[in-house]
């Protein structure tokens, strides 16, 4: 089959690879019909390079048609239309029962000291072959894949794999009081969708911050009060402008939908780049022990949120030596909640929003649909935010 493979920093290629096969009785094989390109994939493209191996198949936002199931997968049969969560979890352990599927005790990547494995996401997350491919082996298929109705186009349901539960969890963890205010930093797919969900779930005012014209316009078109980072001389000015809108206090909650590749801090960028170009044997452990994130967005969140408010991180961070302003965090009594989204914890609550009325605008959410063969260009376009690219969906 054809698959999008990682070959090196900013180097992805479509290659011919062996078809996946059933290996465990709990596996299924899916023929992929749509596969999202995610901001998380851009970390692999750039800063998480030390944890990748050339040839790794990328992608973790799949949906498609069941081709084959293992003996213990009784809930699915060939021909079913399914969307697959980006993490692999069992559905019955202590963690899964507690709605913490990303911490699944059956599937945890214990060799790396990490939580549940993810499709197409570094050796830290199990080096599981990813979903930007014609076929995908889905472990724990007795639990993960969600059956979806025939009829609407793939885009109606595709985002259940990642964008929707991630944005939903971001809003749930932000704990915005009814009638309260929330600021969303970053208006990529995750931040954009978090704004939509926050509004749908009763936030009175939603402030959105980014530095890309089309992304700001897209959010503004859905009732978000937007702030263009480029029009402020400093983070302090941005914080002051949003505080002015919230009785001088700052919003009740701030969602960081930016993560480790934030624009803002040149020093941290140099350290990240140094780790990414080191020889592989060195860079893995070094990146693990001494890595620092670009913390511009997180620092803004800490300044911006009102005293006693909540910061909800969905942006991915990976640093082991990040300097944080503990005095401010402690003095402002800030609550911080974070993590990969627990997909199946939220999927049932999201489903009623995926109707013909389309309150979250999923049908029109993708800006680009491309064949798998265009993946190299799609990665570059999405990373550089060219051509109005916000959400790219590949159709193998
Ligand atoms: N927690 C999860 O389960 C989960 C799931 C999916 C994605 N993510 C993470 O969420 C983050 C966003 O994902 P995405 O797909 O929307 O990616 P994206 O890269 O398209 O979006 C990031 C946005 O942040 C903006 N930005 C950069 N620096 C900024 C700053 N200092 N202030 C405000 N905005 C800034 C960029 O212009 C961009 O629009 C990524 O870190 C991704 O890895 C997490
Ligand atoms: Zn993703
Ligand atoms: Zn489990």
mmCIF file of N, CA and C in Angstrom, residues 9 42 74 86 91 104 131 155 192 222 227 256 277 336 350 358 378 381 390:
data_model
loop_
_atom_site.group_PDB
_atom_site.id
_atom_site.type_symbol
_atom_site.label_atom_id
_atom_site.label_comp_id
_atom_site.label_asym_id
_atom_site.label_seq_id
_atom_site.Cartn_x
_atom_site.Cartn_y
_atom_site.Cartn_z
ATOM 1 N N UNK A 9 13.949 15.539 9.298
ATOM 2 C CA UNK A 9 13.361 16.846 9.581
ATOM 3 C C UNK A 9 12.804 17.484 8.305
ATOM 4 N N UNK A 42 3.022 18.369 12.934
ATOM 5 C CA UNK A 42 4.070 19.363 12.660
ATOM 6 C C UNK A 42 5.203 19.275 13.685
ATOM 7 N N UNK A 74 -16.080 -8.351 18.199
ATOM 8 C CA UNK A 74 -17.430 -8.801 17.862
ATOM 9 C C UNK A 74 -18.372 -7.637 17.572
ATOM 10 N N UNK A 86 -7.334 8.728 18.130
ATOM 11 C CA UNK A 86 -5.889 8.782 17.879
ATOM 12 C C UNK A 86 -5.088 7.993 18.895
ATOM 13 N N UNK A 91 -10.479 0.167 27.071
ATOM 14 C CA UNK A 91 -11.885 0.358 27.422
ATOM 15 C C UNK A 91 -12.332 -0.318 28.703
ATOM 16 N N UNK A 104 -4.372 4.478 29.592
ATOM 17 C CA UNK A 104 -4.799 3.072 29.609
ATOM 18 C C UNK A 104 -3.708 2.146 30.161
ATOM 19 N N UNK A 131 -1.805 6.578 10.242
ATOM 20 C CA UNK A 131 -3.053 6.478 9.497
ATOM 21 C C UNK A 131 -3.076 7.279 8.198
ATOM 22 N N UNK A 155 -16.308 14.220 6.368
ATOM 23 C CA UNK A 155 -15.907 15.353 7.213
ATOM 24 C C UNK A 155 -16.838 15.556 8.406
ATOM 25 N N UNK A 192 -9.532 26.925 17.041
ATOM 26 C CA UNK A 192 -10.750 27.317 16.330
ATOM 27 C C UNK A 192 -11.931 26.495 16.844
ATOM 28 N N UNK A 222 -17.268 33.526 13.361
ATOM 29 C CA UNK A 222 -18.129 32.719 14.218
ATOM 30 C C UNK A 222 -18.282 33.347 15.602
ATOM 31 N N UNK A 227 -7.864 38.884 18.563
ATOM 32 C CA UNK A 227 -6.718 39.760 18.825
ATOM 33 C C UNK A 227 -5.549 39.262 17.988
ATOM 34 N N UNK A 256 -4.704 27.125 26.076
ATOM 35 C CA UNK A 256 -3.491 27.207 25.251
ATOM 36 C C UNK A 256 -3.610 26.148 24.160
ATOM 37 N N UNK A 277 19.132 18.716 15.322
ATOM 38 C CA UNK A 277 20.145 18.396 14.311
ATOM 39 C C UNK A 277 21.322 17.589 14.855
ATOM 40 N N UNK A 336 -4.237 24.483 36.725
ATOM 41 C CA UNK A 336 -3.761 24.107 35.401
ATOM 42 C C UNK A 336 -4.146 22.666 35.121
ATOM 43 N N UNK A 350 -20.392 14.527 22.180
ATOM 44 C CA UNK A 350 -20.180 15.340 20.973
ATOM 45 C C UNK A 350 -21.148 14.941 19.862
ATOM 46 N N UNK A 358 -25.487 21.194 11.789
ATOM 47 C CA UNK A 358 -24.041 21.384 11.881
ATOM 48 C C UNK A 358 -23.646 22.602 12.725
ATOM 49 N N UNK A 378 1.418 19.135 1.285
ATOM 50 C CA UNK A 378 0.425 19.490 2.310
ATOM 51 C C UNK A 378 1.106 19.805 3.641
ATOM 52 N N UNK A 381 2.765 23.234 3.273
ATOM 53 C CA UNK A 381 1.758 24.300 3.216
ATOM 54 C C UNK A 381 1.150 24.545 4.599
ATOM 55 N N UNK A 390 -5.879 25.752 6.956
ATOM 56 C CA UNK A 390 -6.122 25.581 8.394
ATOM 57 C C UNK A 390 -6.262 24.086 8.696
#
